[in-house]
mmCIF file of C-alpha atoms in Angstrom:
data_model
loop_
_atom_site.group_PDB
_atom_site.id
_atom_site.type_symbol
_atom_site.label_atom_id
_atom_site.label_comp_id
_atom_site.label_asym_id
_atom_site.label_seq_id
_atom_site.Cartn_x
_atom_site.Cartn_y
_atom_site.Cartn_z
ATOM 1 C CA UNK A 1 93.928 -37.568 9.606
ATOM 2 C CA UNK A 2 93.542 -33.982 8.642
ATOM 3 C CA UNK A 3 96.669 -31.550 9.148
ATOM 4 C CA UNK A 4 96.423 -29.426 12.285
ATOM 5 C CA UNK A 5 96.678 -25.632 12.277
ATOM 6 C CA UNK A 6 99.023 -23.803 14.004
ATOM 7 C CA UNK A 7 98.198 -22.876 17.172
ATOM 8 C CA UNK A 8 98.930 -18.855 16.857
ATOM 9 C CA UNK A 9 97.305 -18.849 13.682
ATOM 10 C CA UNK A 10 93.761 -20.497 15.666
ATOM 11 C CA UNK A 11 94.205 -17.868 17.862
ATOM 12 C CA UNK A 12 95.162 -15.065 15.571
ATOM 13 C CA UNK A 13 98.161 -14.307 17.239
ATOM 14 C CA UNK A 14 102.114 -13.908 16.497
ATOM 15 C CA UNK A 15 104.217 -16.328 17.946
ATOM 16 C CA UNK A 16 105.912 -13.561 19.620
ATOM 17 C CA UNK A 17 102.443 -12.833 21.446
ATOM 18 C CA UNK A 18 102.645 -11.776 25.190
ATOM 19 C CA UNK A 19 100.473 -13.810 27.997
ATOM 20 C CA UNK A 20 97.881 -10.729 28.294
ATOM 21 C CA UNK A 21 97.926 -10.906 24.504
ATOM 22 C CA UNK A 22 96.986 -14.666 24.498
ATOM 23 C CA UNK A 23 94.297 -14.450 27.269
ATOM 24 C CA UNK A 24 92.255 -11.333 25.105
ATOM 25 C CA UNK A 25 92.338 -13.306 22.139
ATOM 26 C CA UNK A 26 91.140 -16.514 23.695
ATOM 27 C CA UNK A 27 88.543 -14.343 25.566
ATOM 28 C CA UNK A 28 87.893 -12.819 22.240
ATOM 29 C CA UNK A 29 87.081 -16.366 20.320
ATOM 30 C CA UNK A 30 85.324 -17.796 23.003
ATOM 31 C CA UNK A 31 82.559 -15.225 22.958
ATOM 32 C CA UNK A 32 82.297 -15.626 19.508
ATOM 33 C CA UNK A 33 82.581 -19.406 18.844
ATOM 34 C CA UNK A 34 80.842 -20.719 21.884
ATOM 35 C CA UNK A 35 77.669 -22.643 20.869
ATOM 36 C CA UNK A 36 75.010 -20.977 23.381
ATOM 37 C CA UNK A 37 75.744 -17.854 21.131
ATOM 38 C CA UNK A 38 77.134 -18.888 18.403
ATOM 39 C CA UNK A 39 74.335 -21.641 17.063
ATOM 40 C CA UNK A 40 76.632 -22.707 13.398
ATOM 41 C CA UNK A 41 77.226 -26.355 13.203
ATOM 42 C CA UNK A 42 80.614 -25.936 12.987
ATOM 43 C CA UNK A 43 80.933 -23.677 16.349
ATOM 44 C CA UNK A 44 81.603 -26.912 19.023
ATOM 45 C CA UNK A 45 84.459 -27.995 16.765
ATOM 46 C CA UNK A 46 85.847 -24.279 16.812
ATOM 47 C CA UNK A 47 85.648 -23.559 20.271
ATOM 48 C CA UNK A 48 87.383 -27.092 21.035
ATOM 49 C CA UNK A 49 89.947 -25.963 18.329
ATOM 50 C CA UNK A 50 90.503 -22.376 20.127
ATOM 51 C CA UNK A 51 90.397 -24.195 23.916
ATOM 52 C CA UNK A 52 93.000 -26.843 22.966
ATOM 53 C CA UNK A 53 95.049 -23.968 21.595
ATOM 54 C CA UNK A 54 94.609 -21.268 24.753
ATOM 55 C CA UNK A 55 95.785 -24.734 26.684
ATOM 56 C CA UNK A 56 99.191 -25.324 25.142
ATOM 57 C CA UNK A 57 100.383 -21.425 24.416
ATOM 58 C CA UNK A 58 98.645 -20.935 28.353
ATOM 59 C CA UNK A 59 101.086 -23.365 29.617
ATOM 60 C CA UNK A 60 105.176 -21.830 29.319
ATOM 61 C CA UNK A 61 106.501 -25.058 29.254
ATOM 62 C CA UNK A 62 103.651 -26.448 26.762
ATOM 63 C CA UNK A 63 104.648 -23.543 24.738
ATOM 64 C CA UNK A 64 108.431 -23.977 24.733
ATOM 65 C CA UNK A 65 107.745 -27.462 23.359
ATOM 66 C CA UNK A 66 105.693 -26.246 20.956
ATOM 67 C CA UNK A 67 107.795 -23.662 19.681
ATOM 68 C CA UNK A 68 110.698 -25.849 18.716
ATOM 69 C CA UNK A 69 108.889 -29.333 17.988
ATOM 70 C CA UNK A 70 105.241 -27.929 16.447
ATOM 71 C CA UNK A 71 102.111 -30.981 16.896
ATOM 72 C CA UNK A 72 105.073 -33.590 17.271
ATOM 73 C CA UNK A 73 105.721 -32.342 20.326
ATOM 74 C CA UNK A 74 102.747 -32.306 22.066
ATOM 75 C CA UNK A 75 102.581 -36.260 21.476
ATOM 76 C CA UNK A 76 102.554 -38.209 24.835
ATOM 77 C CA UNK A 77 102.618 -35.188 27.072
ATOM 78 C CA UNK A 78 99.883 -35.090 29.593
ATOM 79 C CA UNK A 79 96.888 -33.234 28.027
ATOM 80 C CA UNK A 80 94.595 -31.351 29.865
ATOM 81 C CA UNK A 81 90.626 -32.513 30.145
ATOM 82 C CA UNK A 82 89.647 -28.860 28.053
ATOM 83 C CA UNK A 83 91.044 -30.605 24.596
ATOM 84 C CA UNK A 84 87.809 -32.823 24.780
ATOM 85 C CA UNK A 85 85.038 -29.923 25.720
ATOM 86 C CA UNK A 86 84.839 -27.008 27.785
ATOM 87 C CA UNK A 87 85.026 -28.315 31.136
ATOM 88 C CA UNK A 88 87.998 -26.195 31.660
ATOM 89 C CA UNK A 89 86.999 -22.952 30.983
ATOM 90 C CA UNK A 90 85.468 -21.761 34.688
ATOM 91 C CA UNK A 91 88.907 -22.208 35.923
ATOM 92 C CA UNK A 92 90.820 -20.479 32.792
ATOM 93 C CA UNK A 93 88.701 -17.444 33.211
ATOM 94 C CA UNK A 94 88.451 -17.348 37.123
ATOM 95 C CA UNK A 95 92.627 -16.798 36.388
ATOM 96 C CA UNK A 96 91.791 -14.020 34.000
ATOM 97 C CA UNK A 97 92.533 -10.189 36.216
ATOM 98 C CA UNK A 98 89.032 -8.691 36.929
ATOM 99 C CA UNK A 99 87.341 -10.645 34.966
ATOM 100 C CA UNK A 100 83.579 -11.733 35.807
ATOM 101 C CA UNK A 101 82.397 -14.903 33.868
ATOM 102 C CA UNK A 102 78.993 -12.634 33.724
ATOM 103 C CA UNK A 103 81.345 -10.785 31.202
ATOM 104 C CA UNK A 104 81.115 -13.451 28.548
ATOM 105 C CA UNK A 105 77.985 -15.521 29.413
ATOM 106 C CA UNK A 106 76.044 -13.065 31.582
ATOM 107 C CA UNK A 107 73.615 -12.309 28.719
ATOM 108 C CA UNK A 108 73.075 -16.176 27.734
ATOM 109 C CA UNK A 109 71.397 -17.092 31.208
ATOM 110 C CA UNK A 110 70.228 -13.428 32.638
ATOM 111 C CA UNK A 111 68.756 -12.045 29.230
ATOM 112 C CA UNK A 112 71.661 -9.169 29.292
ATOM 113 C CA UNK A 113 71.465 -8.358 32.797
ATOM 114 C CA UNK A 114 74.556 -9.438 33.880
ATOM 115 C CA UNK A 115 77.642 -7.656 35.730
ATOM 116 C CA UNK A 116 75.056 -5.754 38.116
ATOM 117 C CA UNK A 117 77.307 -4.831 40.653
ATOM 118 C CA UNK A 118 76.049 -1.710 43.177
ATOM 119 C CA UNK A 119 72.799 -0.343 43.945
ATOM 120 C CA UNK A 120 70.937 1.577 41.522
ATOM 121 C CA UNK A 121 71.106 4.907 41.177
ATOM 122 C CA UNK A 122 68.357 7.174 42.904
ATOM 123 C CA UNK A 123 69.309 10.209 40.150
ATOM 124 C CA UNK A 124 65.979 11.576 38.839
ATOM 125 C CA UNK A 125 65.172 9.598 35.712
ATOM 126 C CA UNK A 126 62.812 11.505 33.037
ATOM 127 C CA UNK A 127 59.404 9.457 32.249
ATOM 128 C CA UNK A 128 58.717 7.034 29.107
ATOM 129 C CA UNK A 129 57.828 8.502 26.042
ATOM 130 C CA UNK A 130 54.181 7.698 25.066
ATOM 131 C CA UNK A 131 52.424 7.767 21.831
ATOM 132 C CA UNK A 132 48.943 8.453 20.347
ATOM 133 C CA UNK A 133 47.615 8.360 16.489
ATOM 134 C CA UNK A 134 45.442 11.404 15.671
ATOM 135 C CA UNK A 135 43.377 11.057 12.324
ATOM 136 C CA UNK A 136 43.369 14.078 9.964
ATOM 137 C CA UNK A 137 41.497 15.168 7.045
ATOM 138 C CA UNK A 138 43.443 15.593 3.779
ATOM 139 C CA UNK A 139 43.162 18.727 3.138
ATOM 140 C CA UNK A 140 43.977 19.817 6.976
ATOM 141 C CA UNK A 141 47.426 18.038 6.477
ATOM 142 C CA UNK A 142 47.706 19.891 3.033
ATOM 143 C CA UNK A 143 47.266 23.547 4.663
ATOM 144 C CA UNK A 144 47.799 22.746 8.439
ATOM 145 C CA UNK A 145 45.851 22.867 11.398
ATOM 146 C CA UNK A 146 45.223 23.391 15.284
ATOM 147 C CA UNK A 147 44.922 19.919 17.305
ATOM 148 C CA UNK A 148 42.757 20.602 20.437
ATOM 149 C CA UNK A 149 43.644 17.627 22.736
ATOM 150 C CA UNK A 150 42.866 15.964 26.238
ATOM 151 C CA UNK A 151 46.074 14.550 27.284
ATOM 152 C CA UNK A 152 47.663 13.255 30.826
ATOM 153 C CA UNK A 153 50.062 15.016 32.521
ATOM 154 C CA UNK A 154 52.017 13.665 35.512
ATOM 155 C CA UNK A 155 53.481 15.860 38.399
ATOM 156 C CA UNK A 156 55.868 15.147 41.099
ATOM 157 C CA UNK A 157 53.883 14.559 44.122
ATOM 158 C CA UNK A 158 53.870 18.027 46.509
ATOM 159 C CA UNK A 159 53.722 16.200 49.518
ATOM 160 C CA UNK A 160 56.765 13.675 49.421
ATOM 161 C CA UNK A 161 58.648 15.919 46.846
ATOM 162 C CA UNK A 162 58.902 12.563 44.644
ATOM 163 C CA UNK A 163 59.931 9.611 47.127
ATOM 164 C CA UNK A 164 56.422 8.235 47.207
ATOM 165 C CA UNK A 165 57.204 8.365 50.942
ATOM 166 C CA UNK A 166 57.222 11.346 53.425
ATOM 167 C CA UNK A 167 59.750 10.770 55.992
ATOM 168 C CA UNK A 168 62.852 8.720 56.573
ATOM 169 C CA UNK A 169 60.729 6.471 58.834
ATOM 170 C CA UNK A 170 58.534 5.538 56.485
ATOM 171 C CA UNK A 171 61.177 3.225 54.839
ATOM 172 C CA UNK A 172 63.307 0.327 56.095
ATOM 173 C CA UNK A 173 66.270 -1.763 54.815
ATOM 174 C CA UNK A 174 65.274 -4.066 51.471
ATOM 175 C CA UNK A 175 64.809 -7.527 53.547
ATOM 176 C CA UNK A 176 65.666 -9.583 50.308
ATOM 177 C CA UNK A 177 69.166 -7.832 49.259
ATOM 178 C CA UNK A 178 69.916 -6.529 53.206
ATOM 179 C CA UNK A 179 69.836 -3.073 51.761
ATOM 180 C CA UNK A 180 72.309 -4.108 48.577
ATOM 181 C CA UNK A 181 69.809 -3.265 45.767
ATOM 182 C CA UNK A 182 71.400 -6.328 44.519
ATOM 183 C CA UNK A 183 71.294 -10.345 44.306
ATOM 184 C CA UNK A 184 73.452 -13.043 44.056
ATOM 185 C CA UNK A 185 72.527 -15.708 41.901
ATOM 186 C CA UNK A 186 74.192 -18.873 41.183
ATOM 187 C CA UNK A 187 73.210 -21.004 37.692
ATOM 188 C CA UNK A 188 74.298 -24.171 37.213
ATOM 189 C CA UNK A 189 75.578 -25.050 33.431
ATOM 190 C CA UNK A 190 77.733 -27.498 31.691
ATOM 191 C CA UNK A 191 80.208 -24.899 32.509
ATOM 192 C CA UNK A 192 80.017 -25.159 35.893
ATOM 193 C CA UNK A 193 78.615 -22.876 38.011
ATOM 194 C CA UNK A 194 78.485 -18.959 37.304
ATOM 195 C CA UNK A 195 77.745 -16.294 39.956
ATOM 196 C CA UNK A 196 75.725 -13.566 38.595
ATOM 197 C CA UNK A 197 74.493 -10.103 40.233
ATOM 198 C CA UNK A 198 71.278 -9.105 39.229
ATOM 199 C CA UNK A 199 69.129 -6.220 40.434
ATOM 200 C CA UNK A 200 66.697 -7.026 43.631
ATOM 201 C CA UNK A 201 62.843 -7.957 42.120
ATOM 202 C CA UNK A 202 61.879 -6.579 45.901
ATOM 203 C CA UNK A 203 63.100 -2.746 46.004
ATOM 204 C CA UNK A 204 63.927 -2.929 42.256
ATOM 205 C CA UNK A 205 67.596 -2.208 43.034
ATOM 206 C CA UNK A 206 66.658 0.920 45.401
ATOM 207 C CA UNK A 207 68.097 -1.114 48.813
ATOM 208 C CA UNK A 208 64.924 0.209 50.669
ATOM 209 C CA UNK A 209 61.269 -0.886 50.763
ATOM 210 C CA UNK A 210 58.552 1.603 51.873
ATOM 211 C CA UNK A 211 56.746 0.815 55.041
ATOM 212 C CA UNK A 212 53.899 3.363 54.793
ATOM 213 C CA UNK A 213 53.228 4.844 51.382
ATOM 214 C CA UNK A 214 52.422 8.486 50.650
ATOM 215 C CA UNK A 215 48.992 9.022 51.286
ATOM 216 C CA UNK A 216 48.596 11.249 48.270
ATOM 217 C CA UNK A 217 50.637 9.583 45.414
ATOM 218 C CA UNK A 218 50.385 5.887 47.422
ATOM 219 C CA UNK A 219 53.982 5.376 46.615
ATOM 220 C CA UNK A 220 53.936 6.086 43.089
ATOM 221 C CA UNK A 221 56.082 9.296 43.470
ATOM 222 C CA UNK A 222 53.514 11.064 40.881
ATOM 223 C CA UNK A 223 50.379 12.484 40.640
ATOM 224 C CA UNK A 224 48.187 12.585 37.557
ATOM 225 C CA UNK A 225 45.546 16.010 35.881
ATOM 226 C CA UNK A 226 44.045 15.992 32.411
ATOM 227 C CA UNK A 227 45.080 18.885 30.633
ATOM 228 C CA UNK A 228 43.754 20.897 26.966
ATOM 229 C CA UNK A 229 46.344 21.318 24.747
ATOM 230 C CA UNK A 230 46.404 22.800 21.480
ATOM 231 C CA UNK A 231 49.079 21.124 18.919
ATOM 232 C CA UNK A 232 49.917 22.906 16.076
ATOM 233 C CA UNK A 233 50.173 20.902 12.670
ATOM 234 C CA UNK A 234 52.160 22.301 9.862
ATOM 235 C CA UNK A 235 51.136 22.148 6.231
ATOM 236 C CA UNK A 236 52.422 19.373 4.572
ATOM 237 C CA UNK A 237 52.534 16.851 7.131
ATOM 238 C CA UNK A 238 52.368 13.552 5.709
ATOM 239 C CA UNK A 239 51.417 10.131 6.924
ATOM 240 C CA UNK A 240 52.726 8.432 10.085
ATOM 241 C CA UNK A 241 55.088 11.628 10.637
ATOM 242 C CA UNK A 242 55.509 12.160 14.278
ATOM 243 C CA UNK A 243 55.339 14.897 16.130
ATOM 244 C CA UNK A 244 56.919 15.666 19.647
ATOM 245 C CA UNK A 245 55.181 17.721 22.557
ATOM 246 C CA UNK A 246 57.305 17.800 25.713
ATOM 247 C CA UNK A 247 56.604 16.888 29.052
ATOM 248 C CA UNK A 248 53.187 14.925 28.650
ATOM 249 C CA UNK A 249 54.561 11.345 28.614
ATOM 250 C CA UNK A 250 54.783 9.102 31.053
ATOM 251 C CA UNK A 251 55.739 9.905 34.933
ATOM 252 C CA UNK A 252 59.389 10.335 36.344
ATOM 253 C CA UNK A 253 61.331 8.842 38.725
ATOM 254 C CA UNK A 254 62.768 9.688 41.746
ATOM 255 C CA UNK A 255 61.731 13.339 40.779
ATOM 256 C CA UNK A 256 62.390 13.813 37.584
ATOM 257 C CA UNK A 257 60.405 14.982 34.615
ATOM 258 C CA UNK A 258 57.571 13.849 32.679
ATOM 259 C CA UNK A 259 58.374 12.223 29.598
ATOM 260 C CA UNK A 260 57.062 13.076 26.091
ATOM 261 C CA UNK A 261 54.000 12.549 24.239
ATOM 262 C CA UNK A 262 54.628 11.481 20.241
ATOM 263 C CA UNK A 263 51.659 12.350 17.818
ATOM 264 C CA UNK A 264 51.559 9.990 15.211
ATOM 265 C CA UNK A 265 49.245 11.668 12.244
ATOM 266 C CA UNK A 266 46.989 9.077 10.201
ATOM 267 C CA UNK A 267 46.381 11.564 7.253
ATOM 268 C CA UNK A 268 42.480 9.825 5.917
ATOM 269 C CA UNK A 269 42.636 9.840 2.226
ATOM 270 C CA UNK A 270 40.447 12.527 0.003
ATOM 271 C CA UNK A 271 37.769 11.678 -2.164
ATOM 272 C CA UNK A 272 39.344 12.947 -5.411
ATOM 273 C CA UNK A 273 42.413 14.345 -4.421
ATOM 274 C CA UNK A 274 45.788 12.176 -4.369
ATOM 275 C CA UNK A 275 49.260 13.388 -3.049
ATOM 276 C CA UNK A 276 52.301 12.432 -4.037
ATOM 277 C CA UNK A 277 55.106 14.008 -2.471
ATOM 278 C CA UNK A 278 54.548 18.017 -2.668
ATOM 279 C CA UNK A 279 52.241 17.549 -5.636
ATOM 280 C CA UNK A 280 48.240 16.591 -5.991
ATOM 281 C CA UNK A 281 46.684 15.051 -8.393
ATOM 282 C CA UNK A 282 42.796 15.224 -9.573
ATOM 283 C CA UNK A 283 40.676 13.240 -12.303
ATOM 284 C CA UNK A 284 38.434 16.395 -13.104
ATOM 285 C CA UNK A 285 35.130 15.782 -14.893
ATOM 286 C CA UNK A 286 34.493 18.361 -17.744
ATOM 287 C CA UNK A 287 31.753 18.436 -19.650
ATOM 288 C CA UNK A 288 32.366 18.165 -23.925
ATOM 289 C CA UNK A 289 30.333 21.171 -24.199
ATOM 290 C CA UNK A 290 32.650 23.304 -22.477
ATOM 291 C CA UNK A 291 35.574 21.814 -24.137
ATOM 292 C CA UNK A 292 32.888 22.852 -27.522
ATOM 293 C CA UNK A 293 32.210 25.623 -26.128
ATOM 294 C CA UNK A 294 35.658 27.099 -24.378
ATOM 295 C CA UNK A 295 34.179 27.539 -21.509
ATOM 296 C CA UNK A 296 35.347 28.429 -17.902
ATOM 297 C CA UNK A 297 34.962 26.136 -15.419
ATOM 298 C CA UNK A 298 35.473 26.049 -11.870
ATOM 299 C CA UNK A 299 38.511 23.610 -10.406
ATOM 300 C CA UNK A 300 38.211 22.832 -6.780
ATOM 301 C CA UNK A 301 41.496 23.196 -5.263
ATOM 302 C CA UNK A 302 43.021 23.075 -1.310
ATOM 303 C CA UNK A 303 43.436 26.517 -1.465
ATOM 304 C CA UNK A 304 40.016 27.655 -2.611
ATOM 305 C CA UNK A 305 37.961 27.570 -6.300
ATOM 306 C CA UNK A 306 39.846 28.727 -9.176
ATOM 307 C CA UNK A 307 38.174 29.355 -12.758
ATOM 308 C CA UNK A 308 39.862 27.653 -15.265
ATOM 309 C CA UNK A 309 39.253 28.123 -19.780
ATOM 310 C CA UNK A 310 38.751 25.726 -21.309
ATOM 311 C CA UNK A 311 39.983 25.318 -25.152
ATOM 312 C CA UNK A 312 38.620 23.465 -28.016
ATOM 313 C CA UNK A 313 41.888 21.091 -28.698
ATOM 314 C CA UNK A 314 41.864 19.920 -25.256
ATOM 315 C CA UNK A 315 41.732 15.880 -25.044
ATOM 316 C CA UNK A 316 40.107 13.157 -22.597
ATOM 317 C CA UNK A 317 43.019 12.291 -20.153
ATOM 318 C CA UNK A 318 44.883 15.803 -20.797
ATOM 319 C CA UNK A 319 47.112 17.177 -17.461
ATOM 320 C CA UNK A 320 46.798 20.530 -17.061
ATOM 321 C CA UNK A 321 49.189 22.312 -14.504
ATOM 322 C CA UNK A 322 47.323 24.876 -12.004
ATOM 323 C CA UNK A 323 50.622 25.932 -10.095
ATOM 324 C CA UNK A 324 51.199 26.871 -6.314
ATOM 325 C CA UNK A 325 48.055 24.944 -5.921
ATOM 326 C CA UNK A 326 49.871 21.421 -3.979
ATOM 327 C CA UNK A 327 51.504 20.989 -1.108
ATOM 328 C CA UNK A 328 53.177 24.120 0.742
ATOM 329 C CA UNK A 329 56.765 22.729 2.216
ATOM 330 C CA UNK A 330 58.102 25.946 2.990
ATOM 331 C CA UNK A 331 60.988 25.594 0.649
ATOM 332 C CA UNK A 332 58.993 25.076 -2.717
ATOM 333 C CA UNK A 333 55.185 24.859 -3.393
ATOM 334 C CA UNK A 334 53.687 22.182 -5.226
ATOM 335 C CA UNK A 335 51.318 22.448 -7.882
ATOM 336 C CA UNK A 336 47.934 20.638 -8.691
ATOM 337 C CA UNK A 337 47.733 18.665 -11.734
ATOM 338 C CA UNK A 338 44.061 17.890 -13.059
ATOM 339 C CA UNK A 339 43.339 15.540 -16.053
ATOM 340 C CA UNK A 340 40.619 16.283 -17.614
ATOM 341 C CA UNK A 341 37.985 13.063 -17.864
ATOM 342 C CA UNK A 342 35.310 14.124 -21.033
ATOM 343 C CA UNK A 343 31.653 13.152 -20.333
ATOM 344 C CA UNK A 344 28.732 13.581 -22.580
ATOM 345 C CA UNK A 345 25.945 15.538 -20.725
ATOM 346 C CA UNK A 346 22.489 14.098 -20.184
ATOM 347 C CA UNK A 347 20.670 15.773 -22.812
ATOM 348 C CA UNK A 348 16.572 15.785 -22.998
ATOM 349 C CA UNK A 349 15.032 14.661 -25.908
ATOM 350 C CA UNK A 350 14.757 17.902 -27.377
ATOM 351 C CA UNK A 351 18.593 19.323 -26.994
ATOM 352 C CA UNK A 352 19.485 15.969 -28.230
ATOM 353 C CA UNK A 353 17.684 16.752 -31.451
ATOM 354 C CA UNK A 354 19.118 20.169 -31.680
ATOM 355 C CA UNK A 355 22.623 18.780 -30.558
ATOM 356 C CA UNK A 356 22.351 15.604 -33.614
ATOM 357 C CA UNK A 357 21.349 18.512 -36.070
ATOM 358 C CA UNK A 358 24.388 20.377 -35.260
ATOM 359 C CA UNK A 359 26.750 17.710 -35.853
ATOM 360 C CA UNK A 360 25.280 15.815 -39.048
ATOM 361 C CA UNK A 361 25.581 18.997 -40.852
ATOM 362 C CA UNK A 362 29.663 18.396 -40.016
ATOM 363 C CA UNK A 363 31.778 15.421 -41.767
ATOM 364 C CA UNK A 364 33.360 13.304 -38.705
ATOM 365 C CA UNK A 365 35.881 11.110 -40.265
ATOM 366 C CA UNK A 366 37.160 9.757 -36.975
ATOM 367 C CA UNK A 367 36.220 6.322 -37.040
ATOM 368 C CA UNK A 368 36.906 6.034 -41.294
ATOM 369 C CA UNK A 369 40.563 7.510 -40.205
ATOM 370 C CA UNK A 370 41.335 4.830 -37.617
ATOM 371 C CA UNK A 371 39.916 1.767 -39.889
ATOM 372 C CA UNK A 372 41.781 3.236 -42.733
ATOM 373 C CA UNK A 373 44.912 3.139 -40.196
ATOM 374 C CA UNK A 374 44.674 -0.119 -38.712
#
């Protein structure tokens, strides 16, 4: 048979450990080890390791013997039922100063709702925030733009200032919770049974249902308009960055304000252009005869056309750097970075003539260098 621990050491206690001390740290392992939260294979074994502990150090005269004899001690005595399971542990707790057994289990059988214990507050709650996903062109999220928008916007109703009712008449005692804003509801486990207070799903913890409505709002305490709104977008804004504009979210409650509206920007990729971070990149078709030639050639960039010369040493797949010319972040520019991507223009028969004169008269070793090199 395997050795035993020591009971202060289960509980993580010294043996010099108070009564208050004893009942926290029991409280303390049975949230963690008990198997409807805490789904290890090991957890049963444990929390019947912690209870049988909590049991003897529980017990003064349990304790006494355990102090001077250790295990040996407890041999013959009359051991409680909660060494076996947990059968034991509704009336351990129920002994436990202001303590609600909703405490512990209240969010394994009321999905966290537990330990509802008054009627809700009628304090004016500000609305849910809402969201909607405007597209963008590139180059607007580059150098910024205006955002005209139709949007909702909610107002606390004129007539009942709010209540969704207009006078005290209009509203009676919650016939469910007798005016409580709260139930009582009893589960039944292999713990026993566990009394739990959860708010009433008739006047949603308010204590009073409304007899007749508001006739403008009907009871919904808001009323709704369509407004045009005009949202600023800085440069630079990138993908899925949000933006916040106040007070057209969803409706208040009991008065209070509108939530707020969250723009999420979809920036649609370019054609050419590609950002990364405050820079942009471009594969820029140039033409061999103006790399020939040294000519200038025009560079399309977000902020306009800039004329760029060409030179005669410049390669297929060169970067060159046109600065200032990326993303604007208010702390640093970025620049635009082109790489040049040499094509051969379409030539008519007759410039093709001209164009093969021109270069037979000049040796191009190219092709004799790399086989020579290989």
């Amino acid at each position: 048979m395997a050795k035993k621990r020591d009971y202060y050491e289960i509980l993580g206690i010294s043996k010099n450990a108070t009564a208050k001390e004893i009942k926290t740290a029991f409280r303390n392992l049975a949230k963690k080890y008990h198997p409807d939260i805490n789904k290890s294979h090991d957890a049963e074994e444990k929390m019947k390791e912690v209870n049988e502990a909590y049991e003897v150090l529980s017990d003064d005269n349990k304790r006494r013997t355990y102090d001077q004899f250790g295990h040996s001690g407890m041999e013959g005595m009359d051991q409680h039922a909660g060494y076996g399971g947990f059968g034991s542990f509704k009336d351990i707790f129920s002994g436990f100063d202001g303590f609600n057994m909703g405490d512990i289990f209240g969010d394994i059988f009321s999905g966290g709702n537990s330990g509802y214990s008054s009627r809700r507050s009628t304090t004016p709650m500000k609305g849910n925030v809402k969201s909607k996903v405007i597209s963008i062109d590139f180059l607007e999220s580059v150098v910024g733009t205006t955002l005209n928008l139709t949007v909702d916007q909610y107002h606390n109703c004129d007539l009942c200032n709010g209540k969704g009712y207009e006078h005290e008449e209009d509203i009676e005692q919650c016939k469910t919770c007798s005016g409580l804003g709260y139930q009582n509801v009893t589960t039944r486990t292999f713990l026993g049974s566990i009394r739990q207070q959860k708010i009433c799903s008739t006047c949603n913890g308010d204590g009073v249902t409304i007899k007749k409505k508001c006739e403008k709002c009907k009871g919904s305490q808001t009323t709704k308009t369509t407004s045009d709104i005009k949202v600023g977008i800085p440069a630079g804004v990138e993908n899925g960055q949000e933006l916040l504009v106040a007070g057209y979210g969803g409706p208040g409650r009991n008065g209070g304000p509108s939530g707020d509206l969250v723009i999420i920007i979809k920036v649609n990729p370019h054609k050419y252009y590609v950002r990364q971070g405050q820079n942009i990149y471009l594969d820029f078709p140039v033409s061999i005869a103006d790399i020939i030639q040294e000519n200038n050639v025009q560079v399309p960039t977000p902020y306009g056309i800039k004329n760029i010369k060409m030179k005669s040493t410049y390669k297929n797949d060169q970067m060159l750097t046109i600065k200032d010319a990326g993303v604007d972040l208010k702390t640093e520019k970025g620049n635009l970075y082109i790489t040049l991507k040499l094509v051969i223009p379409n030539y008519n028969k007759k410039e093709l003539k001209d164009v093969r004169k021109v270069i037979s008269s000049k040796e191009d070793t190219i092709n004799s260098d790399f086989i020579k090199n290989f």
